Structure formats: C-alpha cells, structure tokens
GROMACS .gro file of C-alpha atoms in nm:
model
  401
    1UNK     CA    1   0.137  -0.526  -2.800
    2UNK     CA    2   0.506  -0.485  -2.697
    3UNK     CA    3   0.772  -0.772  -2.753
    4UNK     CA    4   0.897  -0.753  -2.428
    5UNK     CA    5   0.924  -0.554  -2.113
    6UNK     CA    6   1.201  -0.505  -1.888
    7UNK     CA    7   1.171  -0.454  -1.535
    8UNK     CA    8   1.376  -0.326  -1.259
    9UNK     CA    9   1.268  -0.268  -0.857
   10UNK     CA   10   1.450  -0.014  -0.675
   11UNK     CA   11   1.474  -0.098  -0.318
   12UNK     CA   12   1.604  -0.441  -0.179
   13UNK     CA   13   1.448  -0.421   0.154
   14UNK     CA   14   1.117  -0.661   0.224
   15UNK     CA   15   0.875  -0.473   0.048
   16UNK     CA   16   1.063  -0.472  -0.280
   17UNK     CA   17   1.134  -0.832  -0.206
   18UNK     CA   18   0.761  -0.838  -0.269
   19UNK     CA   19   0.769  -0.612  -0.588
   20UNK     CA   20   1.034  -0.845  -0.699
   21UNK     CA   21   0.865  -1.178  -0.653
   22UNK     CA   22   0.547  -1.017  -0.801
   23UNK     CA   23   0.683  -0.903  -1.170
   24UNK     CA   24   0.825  -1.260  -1.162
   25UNK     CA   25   0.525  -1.431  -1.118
   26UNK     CA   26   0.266  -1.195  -1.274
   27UNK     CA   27   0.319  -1.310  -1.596
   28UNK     CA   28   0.163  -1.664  -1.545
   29UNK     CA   29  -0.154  -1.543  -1.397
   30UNK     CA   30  -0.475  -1.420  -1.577
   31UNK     CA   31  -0.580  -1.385  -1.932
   32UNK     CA   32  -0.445  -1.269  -2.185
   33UNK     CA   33  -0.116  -1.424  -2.255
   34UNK     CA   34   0.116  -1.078  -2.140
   35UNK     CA   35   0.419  -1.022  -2.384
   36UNK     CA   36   0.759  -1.163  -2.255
   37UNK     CA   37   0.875  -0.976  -1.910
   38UNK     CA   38   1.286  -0.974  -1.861
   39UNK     CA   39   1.360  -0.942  -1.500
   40UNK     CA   40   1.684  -0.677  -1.612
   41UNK     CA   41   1.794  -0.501  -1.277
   42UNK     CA   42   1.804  -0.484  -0.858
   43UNK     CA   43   1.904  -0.148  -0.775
   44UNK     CA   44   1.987  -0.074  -0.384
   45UNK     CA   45   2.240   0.123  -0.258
   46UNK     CA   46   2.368  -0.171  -0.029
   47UNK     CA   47   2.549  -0.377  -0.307
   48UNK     CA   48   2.556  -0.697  -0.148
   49UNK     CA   49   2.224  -0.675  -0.071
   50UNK     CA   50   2.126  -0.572  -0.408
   51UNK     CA   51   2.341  -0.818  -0.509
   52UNK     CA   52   2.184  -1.120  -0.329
   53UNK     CA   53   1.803  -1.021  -0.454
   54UNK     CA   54   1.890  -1.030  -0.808
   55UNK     CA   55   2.036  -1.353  -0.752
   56UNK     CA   56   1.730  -1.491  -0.561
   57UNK     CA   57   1.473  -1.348  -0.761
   58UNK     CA   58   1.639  -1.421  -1.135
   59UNK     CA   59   1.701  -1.062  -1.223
   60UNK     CA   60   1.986  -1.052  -1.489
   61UNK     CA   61   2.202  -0.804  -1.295
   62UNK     CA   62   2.216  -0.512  -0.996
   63UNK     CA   63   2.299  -0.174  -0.956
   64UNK     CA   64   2.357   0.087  -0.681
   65UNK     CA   65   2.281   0.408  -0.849
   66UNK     CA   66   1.903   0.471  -0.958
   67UNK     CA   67   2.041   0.684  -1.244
   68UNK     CA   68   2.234   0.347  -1.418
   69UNK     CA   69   1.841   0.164  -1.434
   70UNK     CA   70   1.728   0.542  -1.536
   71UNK     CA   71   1.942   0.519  -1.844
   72UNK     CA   72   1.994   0.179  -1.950
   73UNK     CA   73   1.755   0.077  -2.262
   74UNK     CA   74   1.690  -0.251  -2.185
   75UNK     CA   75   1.437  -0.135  -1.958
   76UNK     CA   76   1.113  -0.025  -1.933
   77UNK     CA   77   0.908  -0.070  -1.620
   78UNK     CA   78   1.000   0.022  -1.280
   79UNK     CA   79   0.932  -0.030  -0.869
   80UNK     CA   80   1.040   0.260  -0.616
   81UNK     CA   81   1.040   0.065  -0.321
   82UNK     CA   82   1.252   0.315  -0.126
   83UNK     CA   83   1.219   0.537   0.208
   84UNK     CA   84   0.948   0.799   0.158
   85UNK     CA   85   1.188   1.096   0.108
   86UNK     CA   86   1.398   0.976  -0.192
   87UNK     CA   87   1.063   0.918  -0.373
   88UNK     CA   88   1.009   1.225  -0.579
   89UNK     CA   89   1.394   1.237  -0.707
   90UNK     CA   90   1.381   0.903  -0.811
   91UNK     CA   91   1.020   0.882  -0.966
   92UNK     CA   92   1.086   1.228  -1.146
   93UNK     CA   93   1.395   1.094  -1.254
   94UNK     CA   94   1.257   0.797  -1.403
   95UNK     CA   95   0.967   0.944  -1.596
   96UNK     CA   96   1.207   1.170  -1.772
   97UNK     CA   97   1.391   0.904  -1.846
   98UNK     CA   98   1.068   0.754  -2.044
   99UNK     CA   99   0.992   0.504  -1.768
  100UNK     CA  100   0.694   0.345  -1.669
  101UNK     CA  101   0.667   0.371  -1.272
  102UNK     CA  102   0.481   0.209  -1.021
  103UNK     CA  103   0.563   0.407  -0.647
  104UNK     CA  104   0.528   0.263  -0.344
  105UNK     CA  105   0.297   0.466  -0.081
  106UNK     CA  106   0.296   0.718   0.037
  107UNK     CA  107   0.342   0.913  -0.233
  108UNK     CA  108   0.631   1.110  -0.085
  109UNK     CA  109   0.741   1.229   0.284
  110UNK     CA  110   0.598   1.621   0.225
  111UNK     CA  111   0.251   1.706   0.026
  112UNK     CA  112   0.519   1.945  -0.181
  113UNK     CA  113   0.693   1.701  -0.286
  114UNK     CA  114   0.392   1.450  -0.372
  115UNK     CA  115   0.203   1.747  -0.593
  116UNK     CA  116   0.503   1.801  -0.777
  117UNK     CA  117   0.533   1.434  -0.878
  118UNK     CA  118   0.173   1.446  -0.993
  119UNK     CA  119   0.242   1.706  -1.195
  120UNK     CA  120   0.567   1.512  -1.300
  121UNK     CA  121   0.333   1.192  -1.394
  122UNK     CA  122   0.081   1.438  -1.602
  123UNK     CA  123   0.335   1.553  -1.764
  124UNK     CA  124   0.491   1.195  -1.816
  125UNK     CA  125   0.120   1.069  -1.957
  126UNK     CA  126   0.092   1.308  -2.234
  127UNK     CA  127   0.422   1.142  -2.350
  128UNK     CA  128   0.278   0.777  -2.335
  129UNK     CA  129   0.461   0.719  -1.944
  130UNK     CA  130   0.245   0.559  -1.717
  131UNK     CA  131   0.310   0.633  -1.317
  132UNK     CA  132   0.098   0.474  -1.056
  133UNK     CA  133   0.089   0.385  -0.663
  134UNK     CA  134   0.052   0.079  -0.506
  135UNK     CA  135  -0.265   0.066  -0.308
  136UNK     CA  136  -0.216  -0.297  -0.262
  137UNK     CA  137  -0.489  -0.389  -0.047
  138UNK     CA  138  -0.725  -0.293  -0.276
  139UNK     CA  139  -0.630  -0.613  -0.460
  140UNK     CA  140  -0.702  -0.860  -0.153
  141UNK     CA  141  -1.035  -1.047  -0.251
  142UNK     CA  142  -1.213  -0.984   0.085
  143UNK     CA  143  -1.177  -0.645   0.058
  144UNK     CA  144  -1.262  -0.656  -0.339
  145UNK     CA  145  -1.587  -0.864  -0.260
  146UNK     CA  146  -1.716  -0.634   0.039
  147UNK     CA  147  -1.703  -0.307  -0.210
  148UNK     CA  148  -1.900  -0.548  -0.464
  149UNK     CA  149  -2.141  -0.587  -0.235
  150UNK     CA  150  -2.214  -0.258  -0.107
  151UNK     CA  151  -2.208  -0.169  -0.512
  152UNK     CA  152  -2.457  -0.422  -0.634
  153UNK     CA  153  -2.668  -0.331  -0.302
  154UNK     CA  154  -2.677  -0.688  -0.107
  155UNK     CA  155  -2.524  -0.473   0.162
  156UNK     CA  156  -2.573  -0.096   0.007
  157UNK     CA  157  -2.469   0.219   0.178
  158UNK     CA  158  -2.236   0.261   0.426
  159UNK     CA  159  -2.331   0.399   0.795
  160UNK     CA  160  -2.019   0.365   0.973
  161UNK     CA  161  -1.706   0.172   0.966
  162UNK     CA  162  -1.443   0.088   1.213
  163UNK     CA  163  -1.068   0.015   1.088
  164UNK     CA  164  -0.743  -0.118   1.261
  165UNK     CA  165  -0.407  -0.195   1.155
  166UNK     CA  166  -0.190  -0.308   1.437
  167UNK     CA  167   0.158  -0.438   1.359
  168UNK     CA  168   0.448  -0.468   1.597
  169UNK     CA  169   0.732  -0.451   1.394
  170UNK     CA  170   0.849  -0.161   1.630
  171UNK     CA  171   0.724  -0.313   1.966
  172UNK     CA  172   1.080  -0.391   2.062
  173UNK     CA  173   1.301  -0.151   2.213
  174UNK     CA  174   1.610  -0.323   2.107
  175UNK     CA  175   1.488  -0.246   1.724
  176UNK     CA  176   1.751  -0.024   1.603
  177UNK     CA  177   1.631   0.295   1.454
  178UNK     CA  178   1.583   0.375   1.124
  179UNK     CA  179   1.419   0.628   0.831
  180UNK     CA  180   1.092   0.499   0.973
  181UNK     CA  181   1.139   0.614   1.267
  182UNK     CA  182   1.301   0.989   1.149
  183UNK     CA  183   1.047   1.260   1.068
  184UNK     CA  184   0.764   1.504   1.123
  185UNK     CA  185   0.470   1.407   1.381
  186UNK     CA  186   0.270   1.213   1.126
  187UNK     CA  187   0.524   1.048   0.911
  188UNK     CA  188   0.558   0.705   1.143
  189UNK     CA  189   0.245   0.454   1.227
  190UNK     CA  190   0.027   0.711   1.073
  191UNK     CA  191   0.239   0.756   0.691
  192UNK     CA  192   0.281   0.335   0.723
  193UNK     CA  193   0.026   0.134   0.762
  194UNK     CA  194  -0.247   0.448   0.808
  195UNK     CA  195  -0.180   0.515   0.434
  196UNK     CA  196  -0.287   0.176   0.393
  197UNK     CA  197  -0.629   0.168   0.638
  198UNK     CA  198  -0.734   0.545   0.461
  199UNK     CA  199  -0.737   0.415   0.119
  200UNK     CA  200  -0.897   0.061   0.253
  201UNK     CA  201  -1.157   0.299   0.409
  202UNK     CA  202  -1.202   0.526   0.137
  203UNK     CA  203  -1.219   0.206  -0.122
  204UNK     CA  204  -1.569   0.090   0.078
  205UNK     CA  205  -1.726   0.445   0.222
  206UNK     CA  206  -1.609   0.732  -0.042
  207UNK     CA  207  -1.325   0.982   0.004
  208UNK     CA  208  -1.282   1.164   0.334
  209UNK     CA  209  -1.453   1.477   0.403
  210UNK     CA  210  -1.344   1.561   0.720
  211UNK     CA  211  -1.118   1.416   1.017
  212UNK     CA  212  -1.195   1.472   1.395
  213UNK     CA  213  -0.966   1.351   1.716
  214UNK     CA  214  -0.676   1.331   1.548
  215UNK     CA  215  -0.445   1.173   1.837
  216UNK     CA  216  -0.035   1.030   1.833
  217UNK     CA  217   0.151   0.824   2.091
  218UNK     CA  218   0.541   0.777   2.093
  219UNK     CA  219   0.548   0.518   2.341
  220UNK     CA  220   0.965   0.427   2.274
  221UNK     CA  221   1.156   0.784   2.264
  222UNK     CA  222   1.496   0.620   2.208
  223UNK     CA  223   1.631   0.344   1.987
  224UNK     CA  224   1.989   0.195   1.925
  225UNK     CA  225   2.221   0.292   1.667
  226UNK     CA  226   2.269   0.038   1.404
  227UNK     CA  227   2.647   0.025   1.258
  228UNK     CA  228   2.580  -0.013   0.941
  229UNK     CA  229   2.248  -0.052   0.776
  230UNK     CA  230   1.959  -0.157   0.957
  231UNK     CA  231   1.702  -0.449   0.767
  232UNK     CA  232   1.355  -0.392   0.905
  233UNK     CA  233   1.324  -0.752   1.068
  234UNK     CA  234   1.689  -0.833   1.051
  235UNK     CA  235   1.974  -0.845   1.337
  236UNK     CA  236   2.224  -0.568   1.323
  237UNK     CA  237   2.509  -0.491   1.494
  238UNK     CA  238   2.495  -0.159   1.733
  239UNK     CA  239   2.726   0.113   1.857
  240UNK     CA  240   2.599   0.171   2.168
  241UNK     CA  241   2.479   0.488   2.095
  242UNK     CA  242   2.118   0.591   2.077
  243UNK     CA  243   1.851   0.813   1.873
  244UNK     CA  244   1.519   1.008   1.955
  245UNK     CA  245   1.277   0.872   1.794
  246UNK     CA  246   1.085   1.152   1.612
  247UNK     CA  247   0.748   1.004   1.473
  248UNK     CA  248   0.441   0.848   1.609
  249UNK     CA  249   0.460   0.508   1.688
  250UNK     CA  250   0.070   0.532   1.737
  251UNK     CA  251  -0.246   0.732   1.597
  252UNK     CA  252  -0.612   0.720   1.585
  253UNK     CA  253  -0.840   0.940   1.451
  254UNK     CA  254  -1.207   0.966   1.312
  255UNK     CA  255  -1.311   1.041   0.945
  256UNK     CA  256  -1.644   1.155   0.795
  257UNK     CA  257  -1.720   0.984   0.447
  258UNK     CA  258  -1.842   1.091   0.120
  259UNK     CA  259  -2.178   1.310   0.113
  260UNK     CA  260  -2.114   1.302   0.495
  261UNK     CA  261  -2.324   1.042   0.620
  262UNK     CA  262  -2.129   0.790   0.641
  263UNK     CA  263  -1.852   0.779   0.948
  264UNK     CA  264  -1.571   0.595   1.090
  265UNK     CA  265  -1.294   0.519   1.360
  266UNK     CA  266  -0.947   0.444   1.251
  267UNK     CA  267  -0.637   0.319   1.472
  268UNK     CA  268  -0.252   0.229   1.347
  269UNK     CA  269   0.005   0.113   1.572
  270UNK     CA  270   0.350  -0.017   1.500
  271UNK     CA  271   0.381  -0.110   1.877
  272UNK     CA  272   0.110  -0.356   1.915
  273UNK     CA  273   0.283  -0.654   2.060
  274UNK     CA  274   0.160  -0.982   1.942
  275UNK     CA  275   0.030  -0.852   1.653
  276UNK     CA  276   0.299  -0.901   1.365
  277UNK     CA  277   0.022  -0.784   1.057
  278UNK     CA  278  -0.348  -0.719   1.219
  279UNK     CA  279  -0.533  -0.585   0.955
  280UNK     CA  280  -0.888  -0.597   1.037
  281UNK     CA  281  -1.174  -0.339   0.848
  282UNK     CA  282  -1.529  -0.431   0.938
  283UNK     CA  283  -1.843  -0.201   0.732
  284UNK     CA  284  -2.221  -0.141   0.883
  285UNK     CA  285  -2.471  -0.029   0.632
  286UNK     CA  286  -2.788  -0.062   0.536
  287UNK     CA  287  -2.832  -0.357   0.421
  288UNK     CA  288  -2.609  -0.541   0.687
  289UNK     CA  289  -2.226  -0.565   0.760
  290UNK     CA  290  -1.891  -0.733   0.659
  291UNK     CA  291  -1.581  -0.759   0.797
  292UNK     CA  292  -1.234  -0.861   0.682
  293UNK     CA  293  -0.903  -0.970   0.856
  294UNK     CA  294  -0.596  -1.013   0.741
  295UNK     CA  295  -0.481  -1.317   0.974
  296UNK     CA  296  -0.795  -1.495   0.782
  297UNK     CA  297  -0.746  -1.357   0.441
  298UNK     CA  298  -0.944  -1.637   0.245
  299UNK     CA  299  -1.271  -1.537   0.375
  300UNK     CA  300  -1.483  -1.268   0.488
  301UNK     CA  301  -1.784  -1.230   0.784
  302UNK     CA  302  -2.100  -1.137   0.623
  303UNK     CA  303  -2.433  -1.080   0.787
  304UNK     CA  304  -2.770  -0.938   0.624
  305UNK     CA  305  -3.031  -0.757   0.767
  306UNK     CA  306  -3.283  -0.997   0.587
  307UNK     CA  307  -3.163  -1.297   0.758
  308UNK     CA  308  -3.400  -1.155   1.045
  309UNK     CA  309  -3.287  -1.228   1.430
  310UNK     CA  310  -3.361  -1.586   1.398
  311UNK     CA  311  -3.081  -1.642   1.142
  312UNK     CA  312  -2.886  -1.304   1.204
  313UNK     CA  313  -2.502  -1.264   1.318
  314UNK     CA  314  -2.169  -1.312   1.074
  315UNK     CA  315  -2.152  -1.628   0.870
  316UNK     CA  316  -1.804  -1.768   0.748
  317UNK     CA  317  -1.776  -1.684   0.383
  318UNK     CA  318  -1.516  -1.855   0.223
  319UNK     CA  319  -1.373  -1.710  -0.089
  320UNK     CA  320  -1.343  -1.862  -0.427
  321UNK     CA  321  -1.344  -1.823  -0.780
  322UNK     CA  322  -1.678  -1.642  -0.804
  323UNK     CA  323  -1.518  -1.359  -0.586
  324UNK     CA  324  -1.233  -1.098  -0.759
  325UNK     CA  325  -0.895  -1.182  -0.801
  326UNK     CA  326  -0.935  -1.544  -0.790
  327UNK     CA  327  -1.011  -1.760  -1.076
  328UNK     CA  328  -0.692  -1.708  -1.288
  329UNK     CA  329  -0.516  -1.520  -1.016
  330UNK     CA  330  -0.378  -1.834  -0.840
  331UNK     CA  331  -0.269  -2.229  -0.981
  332UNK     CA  332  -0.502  -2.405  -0.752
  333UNK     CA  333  -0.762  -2.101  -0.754
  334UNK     CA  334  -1.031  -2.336  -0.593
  335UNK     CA  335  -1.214  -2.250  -0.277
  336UNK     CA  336  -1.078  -2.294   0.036
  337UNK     CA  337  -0.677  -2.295  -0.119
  338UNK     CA  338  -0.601  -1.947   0.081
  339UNK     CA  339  -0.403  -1.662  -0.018
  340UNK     CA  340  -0.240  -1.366   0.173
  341UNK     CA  341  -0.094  -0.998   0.073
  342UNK     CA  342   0.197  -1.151  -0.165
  343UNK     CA  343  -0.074  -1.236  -0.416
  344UNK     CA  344  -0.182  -0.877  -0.351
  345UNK     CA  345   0.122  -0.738  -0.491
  346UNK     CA  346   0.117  -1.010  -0.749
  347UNK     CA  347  -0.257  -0.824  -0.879
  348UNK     CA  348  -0.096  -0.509  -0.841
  349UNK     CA  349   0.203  -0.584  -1.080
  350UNK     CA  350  -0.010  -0.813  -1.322
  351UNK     CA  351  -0.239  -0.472  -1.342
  352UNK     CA  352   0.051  -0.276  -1.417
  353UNK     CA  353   0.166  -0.474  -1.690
  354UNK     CA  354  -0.187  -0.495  -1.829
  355UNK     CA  355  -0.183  -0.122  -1.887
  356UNK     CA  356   0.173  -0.085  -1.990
  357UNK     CA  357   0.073  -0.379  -2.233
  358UNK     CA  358  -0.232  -0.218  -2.331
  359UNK     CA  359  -0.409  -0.599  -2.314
  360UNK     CA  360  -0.796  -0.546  -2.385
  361UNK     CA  361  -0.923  -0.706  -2.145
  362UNK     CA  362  -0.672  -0.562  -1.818
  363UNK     CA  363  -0.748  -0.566  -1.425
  364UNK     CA  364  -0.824  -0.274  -1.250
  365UNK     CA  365  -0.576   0.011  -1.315
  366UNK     CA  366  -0.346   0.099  -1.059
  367UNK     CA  367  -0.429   0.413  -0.856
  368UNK     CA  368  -0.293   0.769  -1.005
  369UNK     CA  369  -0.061   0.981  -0.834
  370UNK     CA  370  -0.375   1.237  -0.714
  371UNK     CA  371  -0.495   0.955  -0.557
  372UNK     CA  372  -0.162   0.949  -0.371
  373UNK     CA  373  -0.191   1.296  -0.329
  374UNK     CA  374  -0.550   1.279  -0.210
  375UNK     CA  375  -0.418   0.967   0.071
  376UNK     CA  376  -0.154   1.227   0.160
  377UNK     CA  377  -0.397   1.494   0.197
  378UNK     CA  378  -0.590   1.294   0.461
  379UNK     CA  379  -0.311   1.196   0.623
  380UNK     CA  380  -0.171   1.636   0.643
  381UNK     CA  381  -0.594   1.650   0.797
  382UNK     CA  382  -0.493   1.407   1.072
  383UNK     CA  383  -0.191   1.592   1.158
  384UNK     CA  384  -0.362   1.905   1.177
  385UNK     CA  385  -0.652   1.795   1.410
  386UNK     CA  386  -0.378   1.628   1.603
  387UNK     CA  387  -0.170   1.980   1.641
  388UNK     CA  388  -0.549   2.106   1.753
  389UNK     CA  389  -0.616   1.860   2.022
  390UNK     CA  390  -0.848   1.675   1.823
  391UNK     CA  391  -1.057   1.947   1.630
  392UNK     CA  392  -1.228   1.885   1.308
  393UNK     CA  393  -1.014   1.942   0.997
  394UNK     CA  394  -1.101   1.950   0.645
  395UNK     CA  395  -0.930   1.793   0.404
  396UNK     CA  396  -0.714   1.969   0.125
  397UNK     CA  397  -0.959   1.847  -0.174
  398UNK     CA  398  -1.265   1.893  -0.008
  399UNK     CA  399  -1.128   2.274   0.065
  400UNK     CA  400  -1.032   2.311  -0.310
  401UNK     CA  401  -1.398   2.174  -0.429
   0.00000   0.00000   0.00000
C-alpha cells in the first residue's frame, strides 16, 4: 500500500465543493484503515475563489493553471470538476502527467472528444493510471438496495420504469447565463441531470437499446450578462446586456432496456420551479415495485406482489446498516440517522481511493470512461430522435454490437 496520497480538485464551483469535502472525509469511513491522504491543491481559474476553498476545505495551497497540479510531485490523485468542454484537455493532460483521475460527467461536451479520452485512459491503465467518472448516484443506498433486490429476485426483472429529475436551478429569468446554458441542442437539462437519470436507469433495467420521442423545450431564450464570473446559485453583478440561450432547458424521452423487454419514460428539467433537487426513479417488475426520492433519501417505497391485495401498496422502508453504503459509511450509521447526495460523493471518493490504494477488500469501482462514453452515446440517441420528431434511434453501442 502507498504511504500517502495527494489530492487536488480542479474546479471551485459547488460541485467540486463536494469533491473537496469528500477526499477530506473519505478517509475516516469504511474498512480498511486507507494510507494517509494530503489535501495538496485547489486549482480554479478564479484565484480568490480558488483561494477561499483551499482555505475552507484544509487544502495546503491553490493554483490557477491545471498544468502547475499536472506537474507538481506531491500529487497523485485528481477531481475535474470543470465545464464539460475543458474536460478532455485537462483529463488527457493529467494522465500523461501519471495522474490518477476521477472526471466529473459527462464525459466531455462532444462524443469525439469523450472517445478520445477513453482511449487516453486505456492508454493511461497499461501504465498503472487509473481514470474514472463519477456516477454518483449509484452510491445513494436507496438506489443501491433497489438493484439488490431486483438481483437477488425479491423484486426480479424489470417491466418498465419511470424516471424524473426536476431541478430549478434555472427557473429564474434573472439567472445570469453561463457555460450551462451555451451549446448544442442536447448539451443543457438533457447533458446535466439526464446524464445522471440514464445511468440511474441503466444501473436498475440494463443498458439502453433504443430511444423513442426524443423531445426539448427552451422555455427562457434570453438571460443577463454577468460582469464577471457567474457562481451557479450565487448573486452577480450584470451589464445589462443579454444572451440567447442555446440549450434545452427541458427534455423527455423514452428508452427500451436491455434484451428489450424492459421500457421506460424519462423527463429532466432545470426549470421546474419549486423543485430545487427532485430526483425521483420508481421500478415495476415482476416481482413488485420500488421507488426512490431524493427529498426522502433515507428510505425507499417497496411493495411485493406476494403481499396479495389485502396487504398490497408501498410500505415505508427505512434504511440502515443492513442496506449498502451504510454501516461504516457514516459515524452514527444507525437506522433512521438520514443521509443525502454529499455522502454520495463521499462513497464515490472513498471508492476511488480504495482502488488507487489497491485495499483488498475496496467498494465498488468507479465507472470507466466507456461507461461515460456509453452515457454519452444515449444521450447523442436522444438528440437524434429529437432532430426526427421523436423517431426511434439506436444507440451507438448497440449499432457497433
């Protein structure tokens, strides 16, 4: 096992906030003990901002240029928590460098540009690097107990599924615009949070075959001009000037699952007022249905078909140690305590370690960059059938089985 490991996140915005708090706590959840982890560098290209998060978070210093945490020795292991276009420089540049990566999703803002990092990361693996993405959700408990479920057969195959994520970080039309909103039809709601509710759908039901009424909605065309750099979340001063918005700020679509039986209806909105983080997957199969939300994160609905009518409908099940992630991956990790999507990233990073560690008994592994690719793939299908009012699309794999 290593001495040590030093980490670096790249990105100071929220979501490497989360990276950030994550590699600091990791360390002090699960079993085995994980070699020492030095918190080494915040890199952002906003300085103060940078700045500020290695402050908050302990990291020992900050930097404004990827290439300075590319080079420096003292570390090893490293977040891209970036916009979706600088991904491939940064990630490429960082396995050459000999570092370990962990990518945010998507993989990249083009499917170019996300093969040619898997082929970067391949590459990178037959010299000992390790690149993943973060699929985070597939770390939340709820989630992790319905697939255990449908695996072990209490609830067995999939027949259908139905999936939102609503968030309304976007609902506003005073929100100043941003790389979020700049981009191909596709590369808004859909690349955001639908990246998220594929791989969610795909983690219970199989890969996607096939998408069908592939649909987008820009519902706010125009959005202020920040001065200077705009925080998602966070005031900025304007300059009175305005920008087309260029990306979806809704989509919905329908996918057809694994061997094809299965089926479901997915819907992503960044407009949905009200709803600040409304995950919400629910599963019908054979042997009954689940659902999970992510306003009630600590427990999932469950109802079996062998309860009969008399007994039948969702009960409350509350989550605990007996369910995954939970004994060891919280202090109090006692029933009832409740948990939301930092402990997800938490998982993620403590998984990450584990394989850069090479600890015998690790978590999960981290998805690969295909499986990026492949999450990209269905996203390109949904575009397509979009582009063809609604027609059935293949996706890329399934074309190159």
């Amino acid at each position: 096992m290593r001495e040590s490991i030093g980490v670096a996140v790249i990105g100071a915005g929220m979501a490497g906030k989360a990276h950030m708090a994550a590699w600091r706590n990791a360390p002090s959840l699960f079993a085995p003990t994980l070699p020492p982890v030095r918190l080494v560098s915040i890199g952002d290209v906003d300085e103060p901002l940078a700045a500020e998060a290695a402050q908050r978070f302990g990291f020992e210093r900050h930097d404004t240029d990827w290439r300075a945490i590319a080079a420096a020795d003292d570390i090893d292991v490293v977040s891209v928590v970036v916009a979706n276009r600088l991904h491939r420089e940064i990630v490429e540049g960082l396995l050459a460098a000999g570092k370990h990566v962990l990518c945010e999703k998507p993989l990249a803002d083009s499917l170019e540009d996300a093969r040619a990092m898997a082929d970067a990361a391949r590459a990178a693996e037959a010299q000992g690097t390790i690149a993943r993405v973060g699929f985070t959700y597939r770390r939340a408990p709820g989630i992790a107990a319905i697939r255990e479920l449908i695996e072990d057969g209490t609830l067995g195959k999939v027949l259908h599924l139905s999936g939102r994520y609503w968030t309304d970080y976007g609902s506003s039309p005073d929100v100043p615009f941003s790389w979020r909103y700049a981009g191909a039809p596709g590369s808004g709601a859909l690349a955001d949070v639908g990246s998220h509710l594929t791989y969610i759908a795909e983690f219970l039901a199989g890969d996607v075959r096939s998408v069908t009424g592939g649909l987008f909605t820009t519902t706010i065309t125009e959005r202020p001009v920040a001065a200077g750099h705009a925080l998602r979340g966070a005031a900025a001063e304007l300059t009175g000037e305005t920008q087309a918005v260029e990306n979806d700020d809704y989509a919905t679509f329908s996918a057809r699952f694994g061997d094809g039986a299965a089926v479901g209806s997915l819907e992503v909105s960044r407009v949905a007022t009200a709803h600040p983080n409304g995950l919400v997957i629910e599963v019908f199969c054979e042997g009954g249905a689940a659902r999970w939300d992510q306003e009630r994160p600590s427990e999932i609905g469950l109802a079996l078909q062998s309860d009969g009518s008399r007994l039948g409908g969702y009960r409350q099940v509350v989550l605990g140690p007996d369910h995954p992630y939970v004994a060891g991956g919280m202090a109090m990790d006692a029933p009832g305590v409740g948990w939301g999507q930092n402990q997800m990233f938490e998982y993620q990073a403590r998984a990450f370690l584990d394989e850069v560690a090479g600890v015998a008994d690790p978590l999960p592994r981290n998805a690969t960059f295909e499986d990026g690719v492949h999450n990209m793939e269905v996203l390109e299908a949904v575009v397509r059938s979009a582009q063809a009012d609604g027609d059935a699309v293949t996706t890329k794999q399934e074309q190159h089985a």
